Coordinates of C-alpha atoms in Angstrom, one line a residue:
M1 CA 259.0 49.5 113.8
I2 CA 257.3 46.2 112.1
Y3 CA 255.8 47.7 108.8
K4 CA 259.1 49.5 108.2
F5 CA 259.8 48.8 104.3
M6 CA 257.3 45.9 104.2
I7 CA 256.5 46.6 100.9
T8 CA 260.0 46.3 99.3
K9 CA 260.9 43.5 101.6
I10 CA 257.8 41.8 99.7
F11 CA 258.4 42.7 96.3
K12 CA 262.9 42.6 96.6
R13 CA 262.6 39.5 94.4
L14 CA 260.5 37.0 92.8
S15 CA 258.9 34.4 95.0
I16 CA 255.7 32.5 95.7
F17 CA 254.8 34.9 98.4
S18 CA 255.3 38.0 96.3
Y19 CA 252.9 36.4 93.6
I20 CA 250.3 35.5 96.6
V21 CA 250.7 39.0 97.4
S22 CA 250.4 40.5 94.1
F23 CA 247.6 38.8 93.2
F24 CA 245.6 40.1 96.5
L25 CA 246.3 43.2 95.8
T26 CA 245.1 42.9 92.0
L27 CA 241.6 41.4 93.3
A28 CA 241.6 44.4 96.2
V29 CA 242.1 46.7 93.5
N30 CA 239.4 45.4 91.1
L31 CA 236.7 44.8 94.6
F32 CA 237.1 48.5 95.1
D33 CA 237.0 49.7 91.2
L34 CA 234.0 47.8 90.8
Y35 CA 232.4 48.9 94.0
S36 CA 233.0 52.6 93.7
R37 CA 231.6 52.0 90.0
N38 CA 228.4 50.8 91.4
A39 CA 228.0 54.2 93.8
A40 CA 229.5 52.1 96.6
E41 CA 226.9 49.6 96.6
I42 CA 227.9 45.9 96.5
Y43 CA 225.7 44.1 93.8
P44 CA 225.7 40.5 92.8
G45 CA 228.3 39.2 91.0
L46 CA 230.8 41.7 92.1
F47 CA 233.3 39.1 93.2
Q48 CA 233.0 37.0 90.4
R49 CA 233.8 40.2 88.0
A50 CA 237.0 41.3 90.2
L51 CA 238.1 37.5 90.0
T52 CA 237.9 37.2 86.7
I53 CA 240.1 40.5 85.8
S54 CA 242.4 39.6 88.7
S55 CA 242.8 36.0 87.2
G56 CA 243.4 37.3 83.7
L57 CA 245.8 40.2 84.9
I58 CA 248.2 38.2 87.5
I59 CA 248.7 35.6 84.4
I60 CA 249.8 38.3 82.6
I61 CA 251.8 39.6 85.4
V62 CA 253.5 36.4 85.9
M63 CA 254.4 36.5 82.4
V64 CA 255.8 39.5 82.7
S65 CA 257.7 39.0 85.5
L66 CA 259.3 35.9 84.2
S67 CA 260.2 37.5 80.6
A68 CA 263.7 39.0 81.6
T69 CA 264.6 36.5 84.3
K70 CA 263.0 33.2 83.4
K71 CA 263.4 32.1 87.0
I72 CA 261.4 32.1 90.1
N73 CA 264.2 33.2 92.8
T74 CA 265.9 35.7 91.4
K75 CA 266.3 39.1 92.9
F76 CA 265.4 41.3 90.4
G77 CA 261.8 41.1 88.4
A78 CA 259.6 41.5 91.2
E79 CA 258.8 45.1 90.9
H80 CA 255.9 44.7 88.4
L81 CA 254.1 42.2 91.0
L82 CA 253.9 45.9 92.7
S83 CA 253.7 48.3 89.7
F84 CA 250.5 46.2 87.8
P85 CA 248.3 46.3 91.0
V86 CA 249.1 50.4 91.6
C87 CA 248.8 51.3 88.1
L88 CA 245.7 49.6 88.0
L89 CA 244.5 51.7 90.5
L90 CA 245.5 54.9 88.4
F91 CA 244.0 53.1 84.8
Y92 CA 241.3 54.8 83.2
Q93 CA 239.2 51.8 82.3
D94 CA 235.6 52.3 81.0
A95 CA 233.7 49.3 80.1
G96 CA 235.5 48.0 77.6
L97 CA 237.5 45.0 79.0
N98 CA 236.1 41.6 78.1
Y99 CA 237.7 38.1 77.4
Q100 CA 238.5 38.6 74.0
K101 CA 241.0 41.6 75.0
I102 CA 242.2 39.5 78.1
F103 CA 243.0 37.0 75.3
L104 CA 245.0 39.6 73.0
G105 CA 247.1 40.7 76.2
I106 CA 247.9 37.2 76.8
I107 CA 249.5 36.7 73.3
L108 CA 251.1 40.4 73.4
V109 CA 252.8 39.5 76.2
I110 CA 253.8 36.1 74.9
A111 CA 255.3 37.9 71.8
L112 CA 257.2 40.2 74.8
N113 CA 259.1 36.6 76.2
I114 CA 260.0 35.8 72.6
F115 CA 261.7 39.5 71.9
S116 CA 263.5 39.2 75.8
K117 CA 265.1 36.1 74.7
D118 CA 268.6 36.3 73.5
W119 CA 269.2 35.9 69.9
S120 CA 272.8 35.5 69.7
K121 CA 272.6 32.2 70.4
G122 CA 270.2 30.9 67.2
N123 CA 266.8 30.1 67.1
S124 CA 265.7 33.6 65.3
N125 CA 264.1 32.0 62.5
K126 CA 261.6 30.0 65.4
A127 CA 261.2 33.3 67.0
L128 CA 260.1 34.5 64.0
F129 CA 257.9 31.6 62.6
S130 CA 256.2 32.1 66.6
L131 CA 255.8 35.8 66.1
G132 CA 254.1 35.4 62.8
C133 CA 251.5 32.7 64.4
L134 CA 250.9 35.6 67.1
F135 CA 250.4 38.5 65.3
T136 CA 248.2 36.6 62.9
I137 CA 246.0 35.2 65.4
T138 CA 245.6 39.1 66.7
S139 CA 245.2 40.7 63.1
F140 CA 242.7 38.3 62.7
I141 CA 240.4 38.8 65.4
N142 CA 241.2 42.7 64.9
S143 CA 242.8 44.1 61.4
Y144 CA 244.4 47.5 63.2
F145 CA 246.6 44.5 65.0
S146 CA 248.4 44.2 61.9
I147 CA 250.3 47.1 63.5
F148 CA 252.4 44.6 65.4
F149 CA 254.2 42.7 62.7
I150 CA 256.5 46.4 62.3
S151 CA 258.0 45.4 65.8
T152 CA 259.2 42.2 64.2
L153 CA 261.6 44.5 62.4
L154 CA 263.2 44.8 65.9
I155 CA 264.9 40.8 65.8
I156 CA 265.3 41.2 61.9
I157 CA 267.2 44.3 61.5
R158 CA 269.8 42.1 63.6
L159 CA 270.4 39.2 61.8
N160 CA 272.8 38.0 59.1
N161 CA 270.3 36.3 57.3
K162 CA 267.6 38.2 56.9
R163 CA 265.8 36.6 54.1
S164 CA 265.6 33.3 56.2
A165 CA 263.8 35.2 58.6
I166 CA 261.5 37.0 56.6
F167 CA 260.2 33.6 55.4
S168 CA 260.3 32.2 58.4
L169 CA 257.8 35.0 59.4
L170 CA 255.3 34.4 56.3
I171 CA 255.4 30.7 56.5
G172 CA 254.0 31.8 60.2
V173 CA 251.5 33.8 59.1
F174 CA 250.6 32.0 56.2
M175 CA 250.2 28.7 58.2
T176 CA 248.0 30.5 60.9
L177 CA 245.8 32.5 58.7
Q178 CA 245.2 29.3 56.4
S179 CA 244.2 27.4 59.8
L180 CA 242.0 30.1 61.5
A181 CA 240.5 30.6 58.1
I182 CA 239.5 27.0 58.0
V183 CA 238.2 26.8 61.4
T184 CA 236.6 29.8 61.5
Y185 CA 234.7 28.2 58.4
L186 CA 233.8 25.2 59.9
L187 CA 232.1 27.0 63.0
T188 CA 230.4 30.0 61.7
G189 CA 229.8 29.2 57.8
K190 CA 232.3 32.1 57.0
F191 CA 236.0 32.9 56.2
L192 CA 235.9 36.0 58.3
Y193 CA 236.3 35.9 62.5
A194 CA 232.9 36.5 63.8
P195 CA 233.5 36.6 67.9
P196 CA 231.3 34.8 70.2
A197 CA 228.8 37.1 72.3
K198 CA 230.4 35.8 75.0
F199 CA 233.8 36.9 74.2
L200 CA 232.4 40.4 73.8
E201 CA 230.7 40.4 76.7
S202 CA 231.9 43.5 79.2
I203 CA 233.3 42.4 82.4
P204 CA 233.0 45.7 84.4
L205 CA 230.0 47.1 84.4
N206 CA 228.0 48.9 81.2
R207 CA 228.1 52.5 83.6
I208 CA 229.6 55.5 82.1
I209 CA 231.8 57.0 84.4
N210 CA 232.1 61.1 83.7
G211 CA 236.0 60.6 84.9
T212 CA 238.8 62.4 83.4
E213 CA 241.8 60.4 81.5
L214 CA 243.9 63.0 82.3
V215 CA 245.7 61.0 85.7
W216 CA 246.1 58.0 83.0
I217 CA 248.1 60.6 80.3
I218 CA 249.9 61.6 83.1
M219 CA 251.5 57.7 83.6
V220 CA 251.5 57.5 80.1
I221 CA 253.5 60.1 79.5
L222 CA 256.1 58.9 82.7
A223 CA 256.3 55.6 81.4
F224 CA 257.7 57.4 78.2
I225 CA 260.0 59.3 80.4
S226 CA 260.8 56.0 81.9
A227 CA 261.3 53.8 79.1
F228 CA 263.8 56.6 77.6
Y229 CA 265.8 57.1 80.8
L230 CA 266.1 53.6 80.7
K231 CA 267.6 53.5 76.9
R232 CA 270.3 55.6 77.8
V233 CA 271.2 54.9 82.0
K234 CA 274.3 53.3 82.6
R235 CA 274.8 52.1 86.3
R236 CA 277.9 49.7 87.3
G237 CA 278.3 46.0 88.2
S238 CA 274.9 43.9 89.3
H239 CA 272.9 47.1 89.0
F240 CA 273.7 47.7 85.1
I241 CA 270.1 47.6 83.2
R242 CA 270.6 47.0 79.6
F243 CA 267.6 48.1 77.6
E244 CA 266.9 44.7 75.6
G245 CA 265.0 43.4 72.9
G246 CA 262.0 43.1 75.5
D247 CA 262.1 46.6 76.5
N248 CA 261.9 47.5 72.8
F249 CA 258.9 45.4 72.2
M250 CA 257.1 47.2 75.0
L251 CA 258.1 50.8 73.8
F252 CA 257.2 49.7 70.7
W253 CA 253.5 48.6 71.9
L254 CA 253.2 51.8 74.2
V255 CA 253.4 54.0 70.9
T256 CA 251.5 51.6 69.4
S257 CA 248.6 52.3 72.1
V258 CA 248.5 56.2 71.8
V259 CA 248.1 56.0 68.0
F260 CA 245.4 53.5 68.4
R261 CA 243.5 56.1 70.9
I262 CA 244.5 59.2 68.9
F263 CA 242.9 57.5 65.5
N264 CA 240.3 55.7 67.6
L265 CA 241.5 52.2 66.5
Y266 CA 240.2 50.4 69.5
V267 CA 237.2 47.8 69.1
G268 CA 233.8 48.9 71.3
G269 CA 235.4 50.4 74.9
G270 CA 238.6 50.4 76.6
I271 CA 239.9 53.1 74.9
W272 CA 243.1 52.8 77.0
L273 CA 243.2 49.4 77.0
L274 CA 246.2 48.5 74.9
S275 CA 248.7 51.0 76.8
F276 CA 248.1 49.6 80.7
I277 CA 250.3 46.7 80.2
P278 CA 253.5 48.5 78.8
T279 CA 252.7 51.3 80.9
A280 CA 252.7 49.6 84.5
F281 CA 255.8 47.5 82.9
F282 CA 258.0 51.2 82.5
I283 CA 256.7 52.3 85.8
G284 CA 258.0 49.2 87.2
K285 CA 261.6 49.6 86.1
A286 CA 261.5 53.1 86.8
Y287 CA 260.3 51.9 90.3
K288 CA 263.5 49.7 90.8
T289 CA 265.8 52.3 89.9
I290 CA 265.1 53.8 93.2
K291 CA 267.8 53.1 95.6
K292 CA 266.2 54.2 99.0
D293 CA 263.6 51.8 100.1
A294 CA 261.8 54.8 102.1
I295 CA 261.6 56.4 99.0
K296 CA 259.8 53.7 97.5
E297 CA 257.8 52.6 100.2
V298 CA 256.5 56.9 100.4
L299 CA 255.9 56.8 96.8
V300 CA 253.8 53.4 96.7
L301 CA 251.7 54.8 99.5
L302 CA 251.1 58.1 98.0
L303 CA 249.8 56.8 94.8
V304 CA 248.0 54.3 96.2
C305 CA 246.1 57.3 98.3
F306 CA 245.5 59.1 95.3
G307 CA 244.3 56.5 93.5
I308 CA 241.9 55.6 96.2
V309 CA 240.5 58.8 96.4
F310 CA 240.4 59.7 92.8
K311 CA 238.6 56.6 92.1
L312 CA 235.6 58.0 94.8
Y313 CA 235.7 61.2 93.2
E314 CA 235.5 59.9 89.6
N315 CA 232.6 57.7 90.5
G316 CA 230.8 60.6 92.4
V317 CA 231.1 58.9 96.0
F318 CA 232.4 62.0 97.0
I319 CA 230.3 64.4 94.7
N320 CA 227.3 63.8 92.8

């Protein structure tokens, strides 16, 4: 059959073609989501909104997929090009997504790439300086994001010269905070961050949905199961899966997203937005452990079909 194992073949390895397919899958999911939100009616700006969300997300997907491999043509690593669009179809997305939150997501994924490197080869001080800069930027925008500074301990506790590492981190914090405060004061006359109105403009429609969080909560639970399973799994030869710095940071990120949801630490809407990237990350890692292509194919098709029906039902297209 021509279709046999087509999905698994496309996403077997990282390639230009797999990136292109992932982008159009993401665009299709966003178009469908915005279309179903508007009671299955096309409205002006639908394609532009979907393209904006897809462009931001594909940047994140590419950065995540390259966080471990650092190559464009690697046998393993393409699973995230598929897991992100599929998870997006199941995601509980209210009207909280805006340009500022896309920017925060990109900053955190840059941090992921730093955590994914092998620090046994040195340059740990440079890494902690960079993390100090990145987490200061996110904390300057949303003070609750300062919790991500705790994740730097994942690197610091493994280093011999911890004092030098902490000093590098603090230098990054001080220099970035000083620069941000000066720029903000010059632009607004205040030292505290005041986001431009455009940054806070909701990209999806500001339509209140009466959907349930249950499906996404199940996905988050599955991501946790996947994370803890992968932390212990042992495989032989080239199929050995290691739980490294990037995975530890993603697990920390996933835990943080749940804390944000429980204690309502998010700003504006988007109550589960912080959980999307780490959930899709670990779902992709779990998908990679499945040996048989036939099972992978059926699983993806079932999730896509369920996601389509679920979105239509959630937005009242089937039942008003």
